[in-house]
mmCIF file of C-alpha atoms and ligand atoms in Angstrom:
data_model
loop_
_atom_site.group_PDB
_atom_site.id
_atom_site.type_symbol
_atom_site.label_atom_id
_atom_site.label_comp_id
_atom_site.label_asym_id
_atom_site.label_seq_id
_atom_site.Cartn_x
_atom_site.Cartn_y
_atom_site.Cartn_z
ATOM 1 C CA MET A 16 -55.334 96.509 63.837
ATOM 2 C CA LEU A 17 -51.595 96.419 62.549
ATOM 3 C CA LEU A 18 -48.671 98.369 64.248
ATOM 4 C CA ASP A 19 -45.908 97.895 61.589
ATOM 5 C CA GLY A 20 -43.078 98.751 63.662
ATOM 6 C CA TYR A 21 -42.659 102.601 62.149
ATOM 7 C CA GLU A 22 -43.899 105.300 63.729
ATOM 8 C CA ALA A 23 -46.599 105.666 61.542
ATOM 9 C CA PRO A 24 -50.577 105.479 62.285
ATOM 10 C CA PRO A 25 -52.119 101.988 62.490
ATOM 11 C CA LEU A 26 -53.598 99.974 59.841
ATOM 12 C CA HIS A 27 -56.772 99.275 60.613
ATOM 13 C CA HIS A 28 -58.518 95.680 59.678
ATOM 14 C CA ALA A 29 -55.337 94.520 58.189
ATOM 15 C CA THR A 30 -54.483 91.403 56.570
ATOM 16 C CA VAL A 31 -50.816 90.197 56.502
ATOM 17 C CA LEU A 32 -49.845 87.110 54.158
ATOM 18 C CA ILE A 33 -47.049 84.875 54.869
ATOM 19 C CA GLU A 34 -45.451 82.411 52.696
ATOM 20 C CA ASP A 35 -42.998 79.646 54.655
ATOM 21 C CA ASP A 36 -40.843 82.151 56.906
ATOM 22 C CA ARG A 37 -41.571 85.535 55.066
ATOM 23 C CA ILE A 38 -43.968 88.184 55.109
ATOM 24 C CA VAL A 39 -45.255 88.666 51.348
ATOM 25 C CA LYS A 40 -48.141 90.991 51.593
ATOM 26 C CA VAL A 41 -49.683 93.453 53.896
ATOM 27 C CA GLY A 42 -52.754 95.321 53.411
ATOM 28 C CA PRO A 43 -56.290 95.970 54.356
ATOM 29 C CA MET A 44 -58.481 93.123 54.592
ATOM 30 C CA ALA A 45 -60.689 94.565 52.005
ATOM 31 C CA SER A 46 -58.030 94.868 49.229
ATOM 32 C CA THR A 47 -55.910 91.904 50.238
ATOM 33 C CA PRO A 48 -57.794 88.712 49.713
ATOM 34 C CA VAL A 49 -56.532 85.422 51.178
ATOM 35 C CA PRO A 50 -55.676 83.145 48.367
ATOM 36 C CA PRO A 51 -56.923 79.819 48.469
ATOM 37 C CA GLY A 52 -54.674 77.189 50.409
ATOM 38 C CA TYR A 53 -53.770 79.659 52.890
ATOM 39 C CA SER A 54 -54.382 78.476 56.575
ATOM 40 C CA VAL A 55 -55.967 81.640 58.790
ATOM 41 C CA ILE A 56 -54.718 82.722 61.952
ATOM 42 C CA ASP A 57 -58.065 85.140 63.336
ATOM 43 C CA THR A 58 -56.510 88.288 64.622
ATOM 44 C CA SER A 59 -59.897 89.880 64.582
ATOM 45 C CA GLY A 60 -60.544 92.564 67.495
ATOM 46 C CA ARG A 61 -56.673 92.504 68.233
ATOM 47 C CA THR A 62 -53.803 94.329 67.445
ATOM 48 C CA MET A 63 -50.799 92.746 65.455
ATOM 49 C CA MET A 64 -47.289 93.880 65.884
ATOM 50 C CA PRO A 65 -43.594 92.569 65.167
ATOM 51 C CA GLY A 66 -42.396 90.109 67.586
ATOM 52 C CA MET A 67 -40.298 92.266 70.036
ATOM 53 C CA ILE A 68 -36.898 92.269 70.665
ATOM 54 C CA GLU A 69 -35.235 92.168 74.011
ATOM 55 C CA LEU A 70 -31.644 93.723 73.949
ATOM 56 C CA HIS A 71 -30.559 92.476 77.590
ATOM 57 C CA GLY A 72 -31.685 89.190 78.853
ATOM 58 C CA HIS A 73 -30.136 86.470 81.238
ATOM 59 C CA LEU A 74 -31.029 82.981 80.141
ATOM 60 C CA ILE A 75 -29.582 81.493 83.313
ATOM 61 C CA LEU A 76 -31.447 83.539 85.493
ATOM 62 C CA LEU A 77 -35.110 82.673 86.609
ATOM 63 C CA GLY A 78 -35.780 85.598 89.060
ATOM 64 C CA HIS A 79 -34.277 83.904 91.915
ATOM 65 C CA GLY A 80 -33.133 86.233 94.885
ATOM 66 C CA ASN A 81 -29.661 85.491 95.491
ATOM 67 C CA TYR A 82 -27.206 84.490 92.872
ATOM 68 C CA GLY A 83 -24.762 83.160 95.712
ATOM 69 C CA GLN A 84 -27.501 80.464 96.335
ATOM 70 C CA TRP A 85 -28.965 80.167 92.757
ATOM 71 C CA PHE A 86 -25.789 78.680 91.053
ATOM 72 C CA PRO A 87 -24.882 76.243 93.897
ATOM 73 C CA TRP A 88 -28.334 75.266 93.723
ATOM 74 C CA ILE A 89 -28.202 74.547 90.253
ATOM 75 C CA ALA A 90 -25.031 72.706 90.679
ATOM 76 C CA LYS A 91 -26.359 70.418 92.953
ATOM 77 C CA GLN A 92 -29.271 69.242 91.156
ATOM 78 C CA GLY A 93 -27.393 67.704 88.679
ATOM 79 C CA PRO A 94 -25.285 68.318 85.150
ATOM 80 C CA THR A 95 -28.463 69.192 83.021
ATOM 81 C CA THR A 96 -30.280 71.615 85.084
ATOM 82 C CA LEU A 97 -28.532 74.879 83.905
ATOM 83 C CA ALA A 98 -29.481 73.744 80.213
ATOM 84 C CA THR A 99 -33.197 73.082 81.810
ATOM 85 C CA VAL A 100 -33.128 76.763 83.298
ATOM 86 C CA MET A 101 -32.094 78.278 79.869
ATOM 87 C CA GLU A 102 -34.617 76.464 78.095
ATOM 88 C CA ILE A 103 -37.155 77.581 80.633
ATOM 89 C CA ALA A 104 -35.960 80.935 80.181
ATOM 90 C CA ALA A 105 -36.304 81.118 76.452
ATOM 91 C CA ARG A 106 -39.778 79.794 76.618
ATOM 92 C CA GLN A 107 -40.945 82.097 79.072
ATOM 93 C CA LEU A 108 -39.430 85.319 76.571
ATOM 94 C CA LEU A 109 -41.212 83.568 73.431
ATOM 95 C CA ASN A 110 -44.650 83.087 75.346
ATOM 96 C CA ALA A 111 -44.420 86.971 76.267
ATOM 97 C CA GLY A 112 -44.074 87.998 72.778
ATOM 98 C CA VAL A 113 -40.095 88.105 72.668
ATOM 99 C CA THR A 114 -39.034 86.450 69.075
ATOM 100 C CA SER A 115 -35.250 87.894 69.161
ATOM 101 C CA ALA A 116 -33.476 88.133 72.399
ATOM 102 C CA VAL A 117 -29.754 88.987 73.148
ATOM 103 C CA ASP A 118 -28.410 87.075 76.258
ATOM 104 C CA LEU A 119 -25.406 89.098 77.911
ATOM 105 C CA GLY A 120 -23.661 86.736 80.058
ATOM 106 C CA ALA A 121 -23.558 82.698 80.707
ATOM 107 C CA PRO A 122 -21.159 79.955 80.197
ATOM 108 C CA LEU A 123 -19.844 79.562 76.541
ATOM 109 C CA ALA A 124 -20.973 76.003 75.739
ATOM 110 C CA GLU A 125 -24.482 76.277 77.284
ATOM 111 C CA SER A 126 -25.098 79.548 75.502
ATOM 112 C CA LEU A 127 -24.067 78.368 72.043
ATOM 113 C CA ASP A 128 -26.037 75.145 72.522
ATOM 114 C CA VAL A 129 -29.328 76.463 73.616
ATOM 115 C CA ARG A 130 -29.135 79.247 70.754
ATOM 116 C CA ASP A 131 -28.425 76.610 68.281
ATOM 117 C CA ARG A 132 -31.292 74.186 69.594
ATOM 118 C CA ILE A 133 -33.602 76.831 69.394
ATOM 119 C CA ALA A 134 -32.827 77.860 65.901
ATOM 120 C CA LYS A 135 -33.149 74.196 64.828
ATOM 121 C CA GLY A 136 -36.432 73.968 66.204
ATOM 122 C CA ALA A 137 -35.548 71.577 68.639
ATOM 123 C CA ILE A 138 -36.962 73.822 71.723
ATOM 124 C CA PRO A 139 -39.130 76.887 71.683
ATOM 125 C CA GLY A 140 -37.329 80.312 71.940
ATOM 126 C CA PRO A 141 -36.549 83.523 70.552
ATOM 127 C CA ARG A 142 -33.915 83.806 67.901
ATOM 128 C CA MET A 143 -30.784 84.101 70.492
ATOM 129 C CA SER A 144 -27.632 86.463 70.175
ATOM 130 C CA MET A 145 -25.262 84.907 72.871
ATOM 131 C CA SER A 146 -22.318 86.921 74.112
ATOM 132 C CA GLY A 147 -21.172 83.844 76.147
ATOM 133 C CA PRO A 148 -18.714 85.031 78.886
ATOM 134 C CA TRP A 149 -18.508 88.589 79.401
ATOM 135 C CA ILE A 150 -14.977 90.448 79.516
ATOM 136 C CA THR A 151 -14.016 92.339 82.568
ATOM 137 C CA ARG A 152 -10.769 93.293 84.766
ATOM 138 C CA GLN A 153 -9.754 91.316 87.919
ATOM 139 C CA GLY A 154 -12.707 92.647 90.304
ATOM 140 C CA GLY A 155 -14.525 94.651 87.736
ATOM 141 C CA GLY A 156 -17.632 92.221 88.041
ATOM 142 C CA MET A 157 -18.667 89.026 89.072
ATOM 143 C CA THR A 158 -17.053 86.284 86.845
ATOM 144 C CA ASP A 159 -17.479 82.927 88.181
ATOM 145 C CA GLN A 160 -21.201 82.145 87.952
ATOM 146 C CA PHE A 161 -21.722 83.896 84.608
ATOM 147 C CA GLY A 162 -18.382 82.467 82.912
ATOM 148 C CA GLY A 163 -17.041 85.871 83.085
ATOM 149 C CA ILE A 164 -13.190 86.479 82.027
ATOM 150 C CA ALA A 165 -11.210 88.612 83.938
ATOM 151 C CA VAL A 166 -8.468 89.981 81.854
ATOM 152 C CA THR A 167 -5.116 91.527 83.216
ATOM 153 C CA SER A 168 -4.024 93.366 80.166
ATOM 154 C CA THR A 169 -5.251 95.297 76.925
ATOM 155 C CA GLU A 170 -3.693 92.313 74.556
ATOM 156 C CA GLN A 171 -5.468 89.572 76.720
ATOM 157 C CA ALA A 172 -8.802 91.700 75.958
ATOM 158 C CA ALA A 173 -8.374 91.557 72.444
ATOM 159 C CA ARG A 174 -7.103 87.796 72.164
ATOM 160 C CA GLU A 175 -10.407 86.878 74.493
ATOM 161 C CA VAL A 176 -12.452 88.748 71.856
ATOM 162 C CA GLU A 177 -10.714 86.687 69.319
ATOM 163 C CA LYS A 178 -11.389 83.449 70.768
ATOM 164 C CA LEU A 179 -15.104 84.367 71.572
ATOM 165 C CA ALA A 180 -15.276 85.196 68.023
ATOM 166 C CA ALA A 181 -13.863 81.848 66.857
ATOM 167 C CA ALA A 182 -16.400 79.946 69.132
ATOM 168 C CA GLY A 183 -19.129 81.675 67.370
ATOM 169 C CA VAL A 184 -20.792 84.020 69.623
ATOM 170 C CA ASP A 185 -23.164 86.756 68.109
ATOM 171 C CA VAL A 186 -22.341 89.875 70.179
ATOM 172 C CA ILE A 187 -19.400 90.634 73.238
ATOM 173 C CA LYS A 188 -20.244 92.101 76.522
ATOM 174 C CA ALA A 189 -17.728 94.531 77.751
ATOM 175 C CA HIS A 190 -18.381 94.653 81.655
ATOM 176 C CA SER A 191 -17.710 97.560 83.743
ATOM 177 C CA GLY A 192 -13.925 97.839 85.230
ATOM 178 C CA LEU A 193 -12.441 98.053 81.814
ATOM 179 C CA THR A 194 -9.731 100.823 80.366
ATOM 180 C CA ARG A 195 -10.204 103.173 77.914
ATOM 181 C CA ASP A 196 -7.593 100.996 75.770
ATOM 182 C CA ASP A 197 -9.385 98.067 76.929
ATOM 183 C CA TYR A 198 -12.633 99.042 75.223
ATOM 184 C CA LYS A 199 -10.900 99.996 72.218
ATOM 185 C CA ALA A 200 -9.225 96.935 71.961
ATOM 186 C CA ILE A 201 -12.522 94.749 72.192
ATOM 187 C CA ALA A 202 -14.570 97.421 70.014
ATOM 188 C CA ASP A 203 -11.730 96.906 67.300
ATOM 189 C CA THR A 204 -11.156 93.374 67.364
ATOM 190 C CA ALA A 205 -14.842 92.665 67.616
ATOM 191 C CA HIS A 206 -15.550 94.817 64.398
ATOM 192 C CA LYS A 207 -12.911 92.744 62.231
ATOM 193 C CA TYR A 208 -15.608 89.832 62.989
ATOM 194 C CA ASN A 209 -18.685 91.858 62.138
ATOM 195 C CA ILE A 210 -19.711 91.437 66.008
ATOM 196 C CA ARG A 211 -20.990 94.307 67.744
ATOM 197 C CA VAL A 212 -19.893 95.172 71.603
ATOM 198 C CA HIS A 213 -22.740 95.767 74.345
ATOM 199 C CA ALA A 214 -20.990 97.771 77.223
ATOM 200 C CA HIS A 215 -22.042 97.258 80.695
ATOM 201 C CA VAL A 216 -21.596 100.906 82.171
ATOM 202 C CA TYR A 217 -23.091 102.571 84.734
ATOM 203 C CA ALA A 218 -20.355 105.461 85.993
ATOM 204 C CA GLU A 219 -20.026 108.552 83.792
ATOM 205 C CA ASP A 220 -16.197 107.965 83.096
ATOM 206 C CA ASP A 221 -17.189 104.272 81.974
ATOM 207 C CA VAL A 222 -20.048 105.666 79.714
ATOM 208 C CA ARG A 223 -17.652 108.083 78.312
ATOM 209 C CA ASN A 224 -14.883 105.557 77.813
ATOM 210 C CA ALA A 225 -17.135 103.125 75.834
ATOM 211 C CA LEU A 226 -18.698 105.843 73.702
ATOM 212 C CA GLU A 227 -15.457 107.266 72.700
ATOM 213 C CA MET A 228 -13.724 103.806 72.287
ATOM 214 C CA GLY A 229 -16.161 102.830 69.678
ATOM 215 C CA ILE A 230 -18.383 100.391 71.975
ATOM 216 C CA ASP A 231 -21.988 99.875 69.866
ATOM 217 C CA VAL A 232 -24.342 99.739 72.498
ATOM 218 C CA LEU A 233 -24.241 101.517 75.963
ATOM 219 C CA THR A 234 -26.345 99.024 78.603
ATOM 220 C CA HIS A 235 -27.749 100.050 81.912
ATOM 221 C CA ALA A 236 -26.881 103.790 81.184
ATOM 222 C CA GLY A 237 -29.694 105.576 82.707
ATOM 223 C CA SER A 238 -30.752 102.781 85.116
ATOM 224 C CA ALA A 239 -31.084 103.501 88.554
ATOM 225 C CA GLY A 240 -27.685 102.513 89.788
ATOM 226 C CA THR A 241 -26.767 105.718 87.723
ATOM 227 C CA ALA A 242 -26.771 108.621 90.476
ATOM 228 C CA PRO A 243 -26.675 111.706 90.304
ATOM 229 C CA PRO A 244 -27.572 111.681 86.581
ATOM 230 C CA TYR A 245 -24.679 112.264 83.845
ATOM 231 C CA SER A 246 -23.451 115.723 82.590
ATOM 232 C CA PRO A 247 -25.250 117.230 79.928
ATOM 233 C CA LYS A 248 -22.541 117.145 78.107
ATOM 234 C CA LEU A 249 -22.249 113.635 77.845
ATOM 235 C CA ILE A 250 -25.672 113.117 76.980
ATOM 236 C CA THR A 251 -25.248 115.672 74.138
ATOM 237 C CA ASP A 252 -22.388 113.601 72.962
ATOM 238 C CA ILE A 253 -24.139 110.336 72.938
ATOM 239 C CA VAL A 254 -27.037 111.819 71.086
ATOM 240 C CA ASN A 255 -24.809 113.415 68.508
ATOM 241 C CA ALA A 256 -23.049 110.009 68.039
ATOM 242 C CA GLY A 257 -26.343 108.340 67.509
ATOM 243 C CA ARG A 258 -24.722 105.710 69.867
ATOM 244 C CA PRO A 259 -27.923 103.617 71.060
ATOM 245 C CA VAL A 260 -28.631 103.042 74.642
ATOM 246 C CA VAL A 261 -30.495 100.540 76.433
ATOM 247 C CA ILE A 262 -31.513 101.491 80.010
ATOM 248 C CA THR A 263 -32.470 98.457 81.792
ATOM 249 C CA ALA A 264 -34.631 100.928 83.939
ATOM 250 C CA ALA A 265 -37.474 98.664 85.553
ATOM 251 C CA HIS A 266 -35.487 95.858 87.080
ATOM 252 C CA ARG A 267 -34.575 97.409 90.426
ATOM 253 C CA SER A 268 -35.838 100.889 90.951
ATOM 254 C CA TRP A 269 -39.278 99.830 89.562
ATOM 255 C CA VAL A 270 -39.634 96.082 90.099
ATOM 256 C CA TYR A 271 -39.043 96.422 93.756
ATOM 257 C CA PRO A 272 -41.909 99.025 94.689
ATOM 258 C CA ASP A 273 -44.238 97.475 92.010
ATOM 259 C CA THR A 274 -43.757 94.153 94.151
ATOM 260 C CA ALA A 275 -44.345 95.947 97.564
ATOM 261 C CA GLU A 276 -47.494 97.241 96.188
ATOM 262 C CA PHE A 277 -48.572 93.927 94.812
ATOM 263 C CA PRO A 278 -46.150 91.067 96.516
ATOM 264 C CA GLU A 279 -48.785 88.523 94.950
ATOM 265 C CA ARG A 280 -47.103 88.852 91.783
ATOM 266 C CA LEU A 281 -44.580 86.505 93.201
ATOM 267 C CA GLN A 282 -47.209 83.625 93.221
ATOM 268 C CA ASP A 283 -48.711 84.326 89.906
ATOM 269 C CA PRO A 284 -49.497 80.707 88.861
ATOM 270 C CA GLN A 285 -48.051 81.300 85.640
ATOM 271 C CA LEU A 286 -44.968 80.885 87.023
ATOM 272 C CA ARG A 287 -45.702 77.432 88.771
ATOM 273 C CA LYS A 288 -46.743 76.247 85.267
ATOM 274 C CA ASP A 289 -43.314 77.802 83.609
ATOM 275 C CA PHE A 290 -40.909 76.594 86.358
ATOM 276 C CA THR A 291 -40.334 72.802 87.423
ATOM 277 C CA PRO A 292 -41.889 72.249 90.922
ATOM 278 C CA ALA A 293 -38.252 71.992 92.284
ATOM 279 C CA ILE A 294 -37.273 75.252 90.780
ATOM 280 C CA TYR A 295 -40.659 77.036 91.568
ATOM 281 C CA ALA A 296 -39.911 75.873 95.265
ATOM 282 C CA GLU A 297 -36.368 77.042 95.249
ATOM 283 C CA ILE A 298 -37.468 80.340 93.744
ATOM 284 C CA GLN A 299 -40.063 81.035 96.200
ATOM 285 C CA ARG A 300 -37.968 80.232 98.725
ATOM 286 C CA SER A 301 -35.271 82.737 97.861
ATOM 287 C CA LEU A 302 -38.117 85.321 97.536
ATOM 288 C CA GLU A 303 -39.651 84.869 101.178
ATOM 289 C CA SER A 304 -37.893 87.761 102.641
ATOM 290 C CA TRP A 305 -37.604 89.633 99.241
ATOM 291 C CA ARG A 306 -37.351 93.243 101.112
ATOM 292 C CA SER A 307 -33.928 92.206 102.428
ATOM 293 C CA LEU A 308 -32.388 90.897 99.427
ATOM 294 C CA GLY A 309 -28.910 92.286 98.816
ATOM 295 C CA TYR A 310 -29.871 92.847 95.259
ATOM 296 C CA PHE A 311 -32.088 95.898 96.530
ATOM 297 C CA GLN A 312 -29.918 97.323 99.091
ATOM 298 C CA ARG A 313 -29.556 100.383 97.264
ATOM 299 C CA THR A 314 -33.169 100.806 95.645
ATOM 300 C CA ASP A 315 -34.136 103.656 98.439
ATOM 301 C CA ARG A 316 -31.410 105.607 96.690
ATOM 302 C CA GLU A 317 -32.130 104.662 93.318
ATOM 303 C CA MET A 318 -35.652 105.597 93.364
ATOM 304 C CA ILE A 319 -34.870 109.375 93.866
ATOM 305 C CA PHE A 320 -32.721 109.267 90.831
ATOM 306 C CA ARG A 321 -35.012 106.611 88.569
ATOM 307 C CA GLU A 322 -36.851 109.537 86.743
ATOM 308 C CA ARG A 323 -33.952 111.915 85.887
ATOM 309 C CA GLY A 324 -31.721 108.883 84.863
ATOM 310 C CA VAL A 325 -34.500 107.878 82.250
ATOM 311 C CA LYS A 326 -35.476 111.333 81.339
ATOM 312 C CA GLN A 327 -32.163 112.321 80.287
ATOM 313 C CA PHE A 328 -32.297 109.950 77.449
ATOM 314 C CA THR A 329 -36.069 109.992 76.697
ATOM 315 C CA GLU A 330 -36.178 113.587 76.388
ATOM 316 C CA SER A 331 -32.876 114.065 74.371
ATOM 317 C CA GLY A 332 -33.253 112.216 71.558
ATOM 318 C CA THR A 333 -31.166 109.078 72.356
ATOM 319 C CA VAL A 334 -31.671 106.333 70.103
ATOM 320 C CA LEU A 335 -32.994 103.810 72.690
ATOM 321 C CA GLY A 336 -33.589 99.590 72.555
ATOM 322 C CA MET A 337 -35.631 97.986 75.075
ATOM 323 C CA GLY A 338 -33.874 95.640 77.286
ATOM 324 C CA THR A 339 -34.558 94.503 80.804
ATOM 325 C CA ASP A 340 -31.835 92.346 82.216
ATOM 326 C CA SER A 341 -34.463 89.973 82.644
ATOM 327 C CA GLY A 342 -34.026 86.944 85.139
ATOM 328 C CA THR A 343 -32.499 89.103 87.715
ATOM 329 C CA PRO A 344 -34.398 89.135 91.197
ATOM 330 C CA MET A 345 -38.095 89.064 90.895
ATOM 331 C CA ASN A 346 -37.438 90.063 87.244
ATOM 332 C CA PHE A 347 -39.093 87.119 85.268
ATOM 333 C CA HIS A 348 -38.662 86.674 81.714
ATOM 334 C CA SER A 349 -42.653 86.424 81.626
ATOM 335 C CA GLU A 350 -43.005 89.862 82.139
ATOM 336 C CA ALA A 351 -40.067 92.124 82.016
ATOM 337 C CA LEU A 352 -40.152 93.711 78.892
ATOM 338 C CA TRP A 353 -43.921 94.920 79.053
ATOM 339 C CA ARG A 354 -42.554 96.115 82.662
ATOM 340 C CA GLU A 355 -39.890 98.102 80.804
ATOM 341 C CA ALA A 356 -42.039 99.434 78.302
ATOM 342 C CA LYS A 357 -44.374 100.645 80.919
ATOM 343 C CA VAL A 358 -41.659 102.430 82.689
ATOM 344 C CA HIS A 359 -40.766 104.658 79.420
ATOM 345 C CA VAL A 360 -44.449 105.417 78.992
ATOM 346 C CA ASP A 361 -44.899 106.510 82.378
ATOM 347 C CA MET A 362 -41.798 108.612 82.149
ATOM 348 C CA GLY A 363 -43.360 110.592 79.154
ATOM 349 C CA MET A 364 -41.920 108.471 76.009
ATOM 350 C CA PRO A 365 -45.095 108.356 73.393
ATOM 351 C CA PRO A 366 -46.310 104.463 73.178
ATOM 352 C CA ILE A 367 -45.642 104.544 69.609
ATOM 353 C CA LYS A 368 -42.089 105.246 70.194
ATOM 354 C CA VAL A 369 -41.773 102.768 72.802
ATOM 355 C CA ILE A 370 -43.204 100.042 70.257
ATOM 356 C CA THR A 371 -40.555 101.312 67.737
ATOM 357 C CA ALA A 372 -37.831 100.843 70.218
ATOM 358 C CA LEU A 373 -39.021 97.233 70.974
ATOM 359 C CA THR A 374 -39.187 96.386 67.563
ATOM 360 C CA ARG A 375 -37.473 98.196 64.699
ATOM 361 C CA ALA A 376 -34.903 100.135 66.631
ATOM 362 C CA GLY A 377 -33.983 96.781 68.329
ATOM 363 C CA ALA A 378 -33.643 95.130 65.111
ATOM 364 C CA ALA A 379 -31.185 98.052 64.069
ATOM 365 C CA ILE A 380 -29.349 97.889 67.260
ATOM 366 C CA LEU A 381 -28.967 93.845 66.553
ATOM 367 C CA GLY A 382 -27.862 94.624 62.693
ATOM 368 C CA LYS A 383 -30.786 92.767 61.183
ATOM 369 C CA THR A 384 -32.899 95.478 59.700
ATOM 370 C CA ARG A 385 -33.032 93.292 56.562
ATOM 371 C CA ASP A 386 -35.115 90.383 58.229
ATOM 372 C CA LEU A 387 -36.415 91.772 61.819
ATOM 373 C CA GLY A 388 -38.459 94.456 63.350
ATOM 374 C CA THR A 389 -41.330 95.375 60.854
ATOM 375 C CA ILE A 390 -44.185 93.885 59.383
ATOM 376 C CA GLU A 391 -43.863 94.435 55.428
ATOM 377 C CA ALA A 392 -43.052 92.430 52.447
ATOM 378 C CA GLY A 393 -39.711 90.465 52.606
ATOM 379 C CA LYS A 394 -39.089 90.794 56.353
ATOM 380 C CA LEU A 395 -39.315 87.315 58.331
ATOM 381 C CA ALA A 396 -42.603 86.526 59.627
ATOM 382 C CA ASP A 397 -42.190 87.499 63.416
ATOM 383 C CA ILE A 398 -45.565 89.007 64.407
ATOM 384 C CA ILE A 399 -47.358 88.854 67.689
ATOM 385 C CA VAL A 400 -50.848 89.446 68.539
ATOM 386 C CA VAL A 401 -51.952 91.174 71.622
ATOM 387 C CA ASN A 402 -55.055 91.691 73.467
ATOM 388 C CA GLY A 403 -55.942 95.343 73.578
ATOM 389 C CA ASN A 404 -54.570 98.550 72.150
ATOM 390 C CA PRO A 405 -50.964 99.163 73.352
ATOM 391 C CA LEU A 406 -51.108 102.740 72.009
ATOM 392 C CA TYR A 407 -53.783 103.191 74.416
ATOM 393 C CA ASP A 408 -52.430 101.143 77.283
ATOM 394 C CA ILE A 409 -49.244 99.819 77.020
ATOM 395 C CA THR A 410 -49.685 96.883 79.390
ATOM 396 C CA ALA A 411 -51.599 95.546 76.473
ATOM 397 C CA LEU A 412 -47.904 93.978 75.737
ATOM 398 C CA SER A 413 -48.750 91.678 78.766
ATOM 399 C CA ARG A 414 -51.521 90.039 77.085
ATOM 400 C CA VAL A 415 -49.710 88.418 74.432
ATOM 401 C CA GLU A 416 -51.852 85.925 72.830
ATOM 402 C CA THR A 417 -50.507 84.569 69.509
ATOM 403 C CA VAL A 418 -46.668 84.362 68.363
ATOM 404 C CA VAL A 419 -45.832 83.511 65.220
ATOM 405 C CA LYS A 420 -41.762 83.057 64.691
ATOM 406 C CA GLY A 421 -40.607 82.664 61.262
ATOM 407 C CA GLY A 422 -44.246 81.886 59.952
ATOM 408 C CA LYS A 423 -44.434 79.126 62.392
ATOM 409 C CA VAL A 424 -47.441 79.638 65.099
ATOM 410 C CA MET A 425 -45.451 79.175 68.322
ATOM 411 C CA LYS A 426 -48.370 80.382 70.896
ATOM 412 C CA GLN A 427 -51.879 80.785 69.996
HETATM 413 ZN ZN1 ZN B 501 -24.965 94.235 82.458
HETATM 414 ZN ZN1 ZN B 502 -27.527 91.944 82.692
#
């Protein structure tokens, strides 16, 4: 079965022809013969869909419970460990069916290096769009470990964007704590370089400032940190502006209760395979008392608001992309995106819309609709094969059996 990324009925018994890195033809098997000389990837009894697009991940995190211990631990291991961590994260994402991803916060040099090594084919991973360090005001957000930049003036905010653009970042992350003028300066400067800006915003005033000052993507808005829900006027303005929102709903107020129900997920044998023995041991140690982690201190309150937070957007016609804050405590790259998809379906979003948000809408938010997001002739051949029918059971997305990226089989 083929889901092509549009909100259209599936194409049953489908064939997709790929030459080099592009899709050349899509059609029913009966009328789309495979020409001689092609190698065949058998997808019988399975569902094909576009590779998924993760709009908010963190390659420098692997689900460890405490940033204040994770980063010093990495530093103590030696100078190459951070790169190893990012490679592991990239491989986990790719194996989970993520063929494109946005990283929103990591040191600059390491960010560009891992992106470029993936692009060259030296290591496996999704097509990465890297922000490098985020921009905030003093006290506006953790800066040291994520390489964040704390500016003291609007002029400096613009200058930092200039520097990041010159260094070659793909996106800019504007962290909360910035002023209205800061948002405008950051957006205007980034747009000169054709770079889009993702704002990390929770509070109503921050969301409104980012919206009105031209920030391209509102990320975290509607996730559980937002309590109480936004004013109807703000939602209306976001919808009318057509401004995309990436909620990152699952990462606290769903991951925590899901783990309470099934703590065994923390010892998924796949994690042992994904990590080095030392990293696995350190992450296990950090999660021994996961109920008392600082990261989940407000989860009780967040669980009261989580449903209203998500439904404000899913029921209003907001343009939604899917992002997860993957890598945050207990939020492993190997499963963050299907968990996020499940939350949206559980909150009433039709599965076909969620799949579109994971693919075609994600490509539009990245500004890459020419190449990504759908399975049709001319697009890059980023295709995954899942076991089951995700329209019936969205957790079929947790069973990604085959990953093709740019026409190359990356997992089978
Ligand atoms: Zn963020
Ligand atoms: Zn984040």
